[in-house]
Amino acid sequence: MDKNIPKYSFRKELPQECEILDLEHLCSHRGKMLFKPHRTDFHHLFLFRKAEGVHTVDFKDLPLTDNSLLFIPKDSVHQFHREACICGKLLIFTDNFFYRNQHSYNLLTNCIVHSCVTQNLLLPLSTQNTVFYSLFEQIANELNREKDATQTDILGGYIHLLLLHLMREQASHPSFAGRQHCTEWELVLSFWNLLELHYTTNPSVYYFCQRLNVTEKRLQTATRNLLNRSPKQVIKDRLLLEAKRLLTYSSDSIKEIAFRLGFDEATNFTKFFKKNTGEVPLNFRSGQNG
């Protein structure tokens, strides 16, 4: 078993920290990377024209379908299964490239939380919906031009439009039924961002409410309405996800993983994991890597 989950960074030699890749070419030339679990420090937006097989994202198997979208935020652990056959395009871009102001930051965070609500499901596109193909083509054409003073803003504008259309598609998903017009997004987004920074310190719901300056009842209502989970469950699920990642893809000992996740004692981590999964960490690891 590998010591760590491989994590790939954006290629520094490129003039922009965004790129359009052809999926057939990618499979032919970088299949070894795609077919093994890995993370990246950049975001993915897959546009599948033709697709068969399975793509696993953080322990969830996603059956691939033609004419569909899949957004995968940075740091997710994912892989294509070897029998997968894919045709289409992939847009990759970094935070550093996209973040220009608070509005762009909020937009990308919205897409990430929307993906959480839909559990990273593929979003089918109607045959009449050609806007994604058009925007991908415009980004590719712009990237083929020599970089000038306006290129970064032009590319950022195209990706901004892509994410807005992505959010529209996400919001039309059945998982969002009755929640599209909820006014509590800002609170949930702020909670989500804080959680990503502090989940390894075993924070309480009270801690987040203090930081967000809201009552526990208000935070509870917001996460229930949008995520169908209590704040406590959201915190627990984030910790469990990272625990499963480390148990599956690293060779760290149970004790080392426990400390990395903020537990004072390995026994406390074992009790937490068993209570929420039904098995002890060692058995989970054996099942994943056996």
CSV table of C-alpha atoms in Angstrom, one decimal:
chain,number,residue,atom,x,y,z
A,1,MET,CA,0.0,0.0,0.0
A,2,ASP,CA,1.3,3.5,-0.9
A,3,LYS,CA,2.4,5.7,2.0
A,4,ASN,CA,0.2,8.5,0.9
A,5,ILE,CA,-2.6,9.2,-1.6
A,6,PRO,CA,-0.9,10.6,-4.7
A,7,LYS,CA,-1.6,14.3,-5.0
A,8,TYR,CA,-1.0,16.1,-8.3
A,9,SER,CA,-0.4,19.8,-8.7
A,10,PHE,CA,-1.1,22.0,-11.6
A,11,ARG,CA,1.7,22.1,-14.2
A,12,LYS,CA,3.8,25.1,-13.5
A,13,GLU,CA,5.1,25.5,-17.0
A,14,LEU,CA,1.7,26.4,-18.4
A,15,PRO,CA,1.0,30.2,-19.0
A,16,GLN,CA,-2.4,30.0,-17.2
A,17,GLU,CA,-3.5,27.9,-14.3
A,18,CYS,CA,-6.4,26.5,-16.3
A,19,GLU,CA,-6.5,23.9,-19.1
A,20,ILE,CA,-8.8,22.1,-21.4
A,21,LEU,CA,-7.9,18.4,-21.9
A,22,ASP,CA,-9.3,15.8,-24.4
A,23,LEU,CA,-10.5,12.8,-22.4
A,24,GLU,CA,-9.6,10.2,-25.0
A,25,HIS,CA,-6.1,11.6,-25.2
A,26,LEU,CA,-5.8,11.8,-21.5
A,27,CYS,CA,-6.8,8.2,-21.0
A,28,SER,CA,-4.2,7.1,-23.6
A,29,HIS,CA,-1.3,9.1,-22.2
A,30,ARG,CA,-2.1,9.4,-18.5
A,31,GLY,CA,-4.3,6.4,-17.9
A,32,LYS,CA,-1.9,5.1,-15.1
A,33,MET,CA,-2.8,8.2,-13.1
A,34,LEU,CA,-6.5,8.3,-13.9
A,35,PHE,CA,-7.1,4.6,-13.0
A,36,LYS,CA,-5.6,4.9,-9.5
A,37,PRO,CA,-7.0,6.8,-6.5
A,38,HIS,CA,-5.5,10.3,-6.4
A,39,ARG,CA,-6.1,13.9,-5.4
A,40,THR,CA,-5.3,17.2,-7.1
A,41,ASP,CA,-4.9,20.7,-5.9
A,42,PHE,CA,-7.2,21.9,-8.7
A,43,HIS,CA,-10.8,21.5,-9.6
A,44,HIS,CA,-12.3,19.4,-12.4
A,45,LEU,CA,-15.3,19.9,-14.6
A,46,PHE,CA,-15.9,16.9,-16.9
A,47,LEU,CA,-18.0,17.2,-19.9
A,48,PHE,CA,-18.8,13.7,-21.1
A,49,ARG,CA,-20.0,13.4,-24.7
A,50,LYS,CA,-19.8,9.6,-24.6
A,51,ALA,CA,-19.1,7.6,-21.4
A,52,GLU,CA,-19.4,4.1,-20.2
A,53,GLY,CA,-18.1,2.5,-17.0
A,54,VAL,CA,-17.7,3.8,-13.5
A,55,HIS,CA,-15.9,6.7,-11.8
A,56,THR,CA,-15.4,6.5,-8.0
A,57,VAL,CA,-15.4,9.8,-6.0
A,58,ASP,CA,-14.8,9.5,-2.3
A,59,PHE,CA,-16.1,5.9,-2.0
A,60,LYS,CA,-19.2,6.6,-4.1
A,61,ASP,CA,-19.4,4.7,-7.5
A,62,LEU,CA,-20.8,6.9,-10.2
A,63,PRO,CA,-22.1,5.1,-13.3
A,64,LEU,CA,-21.0,7.2,-16.3
A,65,THR,CA,-23.5,8.3,-18.9
A,66,ASP,CA,-23.4,10.1,-22.3
A,67,ASN,CA,-23.9,13.9,-22.5
A,68,SER,CA,-23.4,14.6,-18.8
A,69,LEU,CA,-21.4,16.9,-16.4
A,70,LEU,CA,-19.4,16.0,-13.3
A,71,PHE,CA,-17.8,18.6,-11.1
A,72,ILE,CA,-15.1,17.4,-8.7
A,73,PRO,CA,-13.6,19.8,-6.2
A,74,LYS,CA,-9.9,19.8,-5.4
A,75,ASP,CA,-8.7,17.4,-2.8
A,76,SER,CA,-11.4,14.8,-3.5
A,77,VAL,CA,-10.1,11.3,-3.9
A,78,HIS,CA,-11.3,9.8,-7.2
A,79,GLN,CA,-10.4,7.4,-10.0
A,80,PHE,CA,-11.9,5.9,-13.2
A,81,HIS,CA,-12.3,2.1,-13.2
A,82,ARG,CA,-10.2,0.5,-15.9
A,83,GLU,CA,-13.1,-0.6,-18.0
A,84,ALA,CA,-14.3,3.0,-18.4
A,85,CYS,CA,-14.5,4.4,-21.9
A,86,ILE,CA,-14.8,8.1,-22.0
A,87,CYS,CA,-15.0,10.8,-24.7
A,88,GLY,CA,-15.3,14.5,-24.1
A,89,LYS,CA,-13.5,17.3,-22.5
A,90,LEU,CA,-12.1,18.2,-19.0
A,91,LEU,CA,-11.6,21.7,-17.7
A,92,ILE,CA,-9.2,22.0,-14.8
A,93,PHE,CA,-8.4,25.2,-12.9
A,94,THR,CA,-6.9,26.3,-9.6
A,95,ASP,CA,-8.2,28.5,-6.8
A,96,ASN,CA,-5.4,30.9,-7.5
A,97,PHE,CA,-6.5,31.4,-11.1
A,98,PHE,CA,-10.2,31.8,-10.4
A,99,TYR,CA,-10.4,33.8,-7.2
A,100,ARG,CA,-10.5,37.4,-8.2
A,101,ASN,CA,-12.8,38.8,-5.6
A,102,GLN,CA,-15.3,37.7,-2.9
A,103,HIS,CA,-18.0,37.1,-5.6
A,104,SER,CA,-15.8,34.6,-7.5
A,105,TYR,CA,-14.9,32.9,-4.2
A,106,ASN,CA,-18.6,32.6,-3.2
A,107,LEU,CA,-19.5,31.3,-6.6
A,108,LEU,CA,-17.0,28.4,-6.5
A,109,THR,CA,-18.0,27.6,-2.9
A,110,ASN,CA,-21.6,27.5,-4.0
A,111,CYS,CA,-20.7,24.9,-6.7
A,112,ILE,CA,-18.8,22.8,-4.1
A,113,VAL,CA,-21.7,22.8,-1.6
A,114,HIS,CA,-24.2,22.1,-4.4
A,115,SER,CA,-22.0,19.1,-5.3
A,116,CYS,CA,-22.2,17.9,-1.7
A,117,VAL,CA,-26.0,18.1,-1.8
A,118,THR,CA,-26.2,16.1,-5.0
A,119,GLN,CA,-23.5,13.7,-3.7
A,120,ASN,CA,-21.3,14.3,-6.8
A,121,LEU,CA,-23.9,12.8,-9.1
A,122,LEU,CA,-23.5,13.2,-12.8
A,123,LEU,CA,-25.8,15.9,-14.2
A,124,PRO,CA,-27.4,14.8,-17.4
A,125,LEU,CA,-27.7,17.4,-20.1
A,126,SER,CA,-30.6,17.6,-22.6
A,127,THR,CA,-29.6,17.4,-26.3
A,128,GLN,CA,-30.8,21.0,-26.6
A,129,ASN,CA,-28.4,22.2,-24.0
A,130,THR,CA,-25.3,23.2,-26.0
A,131,VAL,CA,-24.0,26.0,-23.8
A,132,PHE,CA,-21.4,23.9,-22.0
A,133,TYR,CA,-20.0,22.6,-25.3
A,134,SER,CA,-19.9,26.2,-26.6
A,135,LEU,CA,-18.1,27.5,-23.6
A,136,PHE,CA,-15.6,24.7,-23.5
A,137,GLU,CA,-14.8,25.4,-27.1
A,138,GLN,CA,-14.3,29.2,-26.4
A,139,ILE,CA,-12.0,28.4,-23.5
A,140,ALA,CA,-10.0,26.1,-25.7
A,141,ASN,CA,-9.7,28.6,-28.5
A,142,GLU,CA,-8.6,31.3,-26.0
A,143,LEU,CA,-6.0,29.1,-24.5
A,144,ASN,CA,-4.6,28.5,-28.0
A,145,ARG,CA,-3.9,32.2,-28.4
A,146,GLU,CA,-0.8,33.8,-27.2
A,147,LYS,CA,-1.2,35.1,-23.7
A,148,ASP,CA,-1.8,38.9,-23.5
A,149,ALA,CA,-3.0,41.4,-20.9
A,150,THR,CA,-6.6,40.5,-21.3
A,151,GLN,CA,-6.5,36.7,-21.5
A,152,THR,CA,-6.7,35.9,-17.8
A,153,ASP,CA,-9.8,38.0,-17.4
A,154,ILE,CA,-11.4,36.5,-20.6
A,155,LEU,CA,-10.8,33.0,-19.4
A,156,GLY,CA,-12.0,33.8,-15.9
A,157,GLY,CA,-15.2,35.2,-17.5
A,158,TYR,CA,-15.8,32.1,-19.4
A,159,ILE,CA,-15.3,29.9,-16.4
A,160,HIS,CA,-17.5,32.2,-14.3
A,161,LEU,CA,-20.3,31.6,-16.9
A,162,LEU,CA,-19.6,27.9,-16.9
A,163,LEU,CA,-20.0,27.7,-13.1
A,164,LEU,CA,-23.2,29.8,-13.2
A,165,HIS,CA,-24.7,27.4,-15.7
A,166,LEU,CA,-23.4,24.4,-13.6
A,167,MET,CA,-25.2,25.8,-10.6
A,168,ARG,CA,-28.4,26.1,-12.7
A,169,GLU,CA,-28.1,22.4,-13.6
A,170,GLN,CA,-27.3,21.4,-10.1
A,171,ALA,CA,-30.3,23.4,-8.8
A,172,SER,CA,-32.6,21.5,-11.2
A,173,HIS,CA,-31.5,18.2,-9.7
A,174,PRO,CA,-34.2,16.4,-7.6
A,175,SER,CA,-31.9,16.6,-4.6
A,176,PHE,CA,-32.7,20.4,-4.6
A,177,ALA,CA,-36.5,20.0,-4.6
A,178,GLY,CA,-38.0,22.7,-2.5
A,179,ARG,CA,-34.6,24.3,-1.7
A,180,GLN,CA,-33.7,26.3,-4.8
A,181,HIS,CA,-34.8,29.6,-3.4
A,182,CYS,CA,-33.7,29.1,0.2
A,183,THR,CA,-32.2,32.2,1.8
A,184,GLU,CA,-29.8,30.3,4.1
A,185,TRP,CA,-27.0,29.6,1.6
A,186,GLU,CA,-24.6,32.2,2.9
A,187,LEU,CA,-24.7,30.8,6.4
A,188,VAL,CA,-24.2,27.2,5.2
A,189,LEU,CA,-21.3,28.4,2.9
A,190,SER,CA,-19.6,30.1,5.8
A,191,PHE,CA,-20.1,27.0,8.0
A,192,TRP,CA,-18.7,24.8,5.3
A,193,ASN,CA,-15.6,27.0,4.8
A,194,LEU,CA,-14.9,27.0,8.6
A,195,LEU,CA,-15.4,23.3,8.8
A,196,GLU,CA,-12.7,22.7,6.1
A,197,LEU,CA,-10.3,24.6,8.2
A,198,HIS,CA,-11.1,23.2,11.6
A,199,TYR,CA,-12.6,19.7,11.3
A,200,THR,CA,-9.4,18.0,12.5
A,201,THR,CA,-9.6,19.8,15.8
A,202,ASN,CA,-12.8,18.1,16.8
A,203,PRO,CA,-14.8,21.3,17.0
A,204,SER,CA,-18.3,21.4,18.5
A,205,VAL,CA,-21.4,22.9,17.0
A,206,TYR,CA,-21.1,25.6,19.7
A,207,TYR,CA,-17.7,26.5,18.4
A,208,PHE,CA,-19.0,27.2,14.9
A,209,CYS,CA,-22.0,29.1,16.2
A,210,GLN,CA,-19.7,31.4,18.1
A,211,ARG,CA,-17.5,32.0,15.1
A,212,LEU,CA,-20.5,32.6,12.9
A,213,ASN,CA,-22.3,34.7,15.5
A,214,VAL,CA,-25.6,32.7,15.1
A,215,THR,CA,-27.7,30.5,17.5
A,216,GLU,CA,-27.4,26.8,17.3
A,217,LYS,CA,-31.1,26.7,16.3
A,218,ARG,CA,-30.5,28.9,13.3
A,219,LEU,CA,-27.5,26.9,12.1
A,220,GLN,CA,-29.5,23.7,12.6
A,221,THR,CA,-32.4,25.0,10.6
A,222,ALA,CA,-30.1,26.0,7.7
A,223,THR,CA,-28.2,22.8,7.4
A,224,ARG,CA,-31.4,20.7,7.8
A,225,ASN,CA,-33.1,22.7,5.0
A,226,LEU,CA,-30.1,22.6,2.6
A,227,LEU,CA,-28.1,19.4,3.5
A,228,ASN,CA,-30.8,17.3,5.2
A,229,ARG,CA,-28.3,16.9,8.1
A,230,SER,CA,-27.8,18.5,11.4
A,231,PRO,CA,-24.5,20.6,12.0
A,232,LYS,CA,-23.3,17.8,14.2
A,233,GLN,CA,-23.8,15.2,11.4
A,234,VAL,CA,-22.1,17.5,8.9
A,235,ILE,CA,-19.0,17.7,11.2
A,236,LYS,CA,-19.1,14.0,11.8
A,237,ASP,CA,-19.4,13.1,8.1
A,238,ARG,CA,-16.4,15.3,7.2
A,239,LEU,CA,-14.3,13.6,9.8
A,240,LEU,CA,-15.4,10.1,8.8
A,241,LEU,CA,-14.6,10.9,5.1
A,242,GLU,CA,-11.1,11.9,5.9
A,243,ALA,CA,-10.7,8.9,8.2
A,244,LYS,CA,-11.8,6.5,5.4
A,245,ARG,CA,-9.4,8.2,3.0
A,246,LEU,CA,-6.4,7.8,5.3
A,247,LEU,CA,-7.3,4.2,6.2
A,248,THR,CA,-7.7,3.2,2.6
A,249,TYR,CA,-4.9,5.1,0.9
A,250,SER,CA,-2.2,5.6,3.5
A,251,SER,CA,0.0,3.3,5.5
A,252,ASP,CA,-0.2,5.5,8.6
A,253,SER,CA,-0.9,3.5,11.8
A,254,ILE,CA,-4.3,3.8,13.5
A,255,LYS,CA,-2.7,5.8,16.2
A,256,GLU,CA,-1.1,8.2,13.6
A,257,ILE,CA,-4.4,8.6,11.9
A,258,ALA,CA,-6.2,9.3,15.2
A,259,PHE,CA,-3.8,12.1,16.0
A,260,ARG,CA,-4.0,13.6,12.5
A,261,LEU,CA,-7.7,13.8,12.9
A,262,GLY,CA,-7.5,15.5,16.3
A,263,PHE,CA,-8.2,12.6,18.7
A,264,ASP,CA,-6.1,12.5,21.9
A,265,GLU,CA,-6.2,8.7,22.1
A,266,ALA,CA,-6.4,6.0,19.4
A,267,THR,CA,-9.1,4.3,21.4
A,268,ASN,CA,-11.3,7.3,21.2
A,269,PHE,CA,-10.9,7.3,17.4
A,270,THR,CA,-11.7,3.6,17.3
A,271,LYS,CA,-14.9,4.1,19.3
A,272,PHE,CA,-15.9,7.1,17.1
A,273,PHE,CA,-15.3,5.1,13.9
A,274,LYS,CA,-17.1,2.0,15.1
A,275,LYS,CA,-20.1,3.9,16.3
A,276,ASN,CA,-20.6,5.6,13.0
A,277,THR,CA,-19.6,2.8,10.6
A,278,GLY,CA,-20.3,-0.4,12.5
A,279,GLU,CA,-16.7,-1.7,12.2
A,280,VAL,CA,-13.3,-0.9,13.8
A,281,PRO,CA,-10.8,1.0,11.7
A,282,LEU,CA,-8.5,-2.0,11.2
A,283,ASN,CA,-11.3,-4.1,9.8
A,284,PHE,CA,-12.4,-1.3,7.5
A,285,ARG,CA,-8.8,-1.0,6.2
A,286,SER,CA,-8.5,-4.7,5.6
A,287,GLY,CA,-11.8,-4.8,3.7
A,288,GLN,CA,-10.7,-1.9,1.5
A,289,ASN,CA,-7.2,-3.2,0.7
A,290,GLY,CA,-7.9,-6.9,0.8
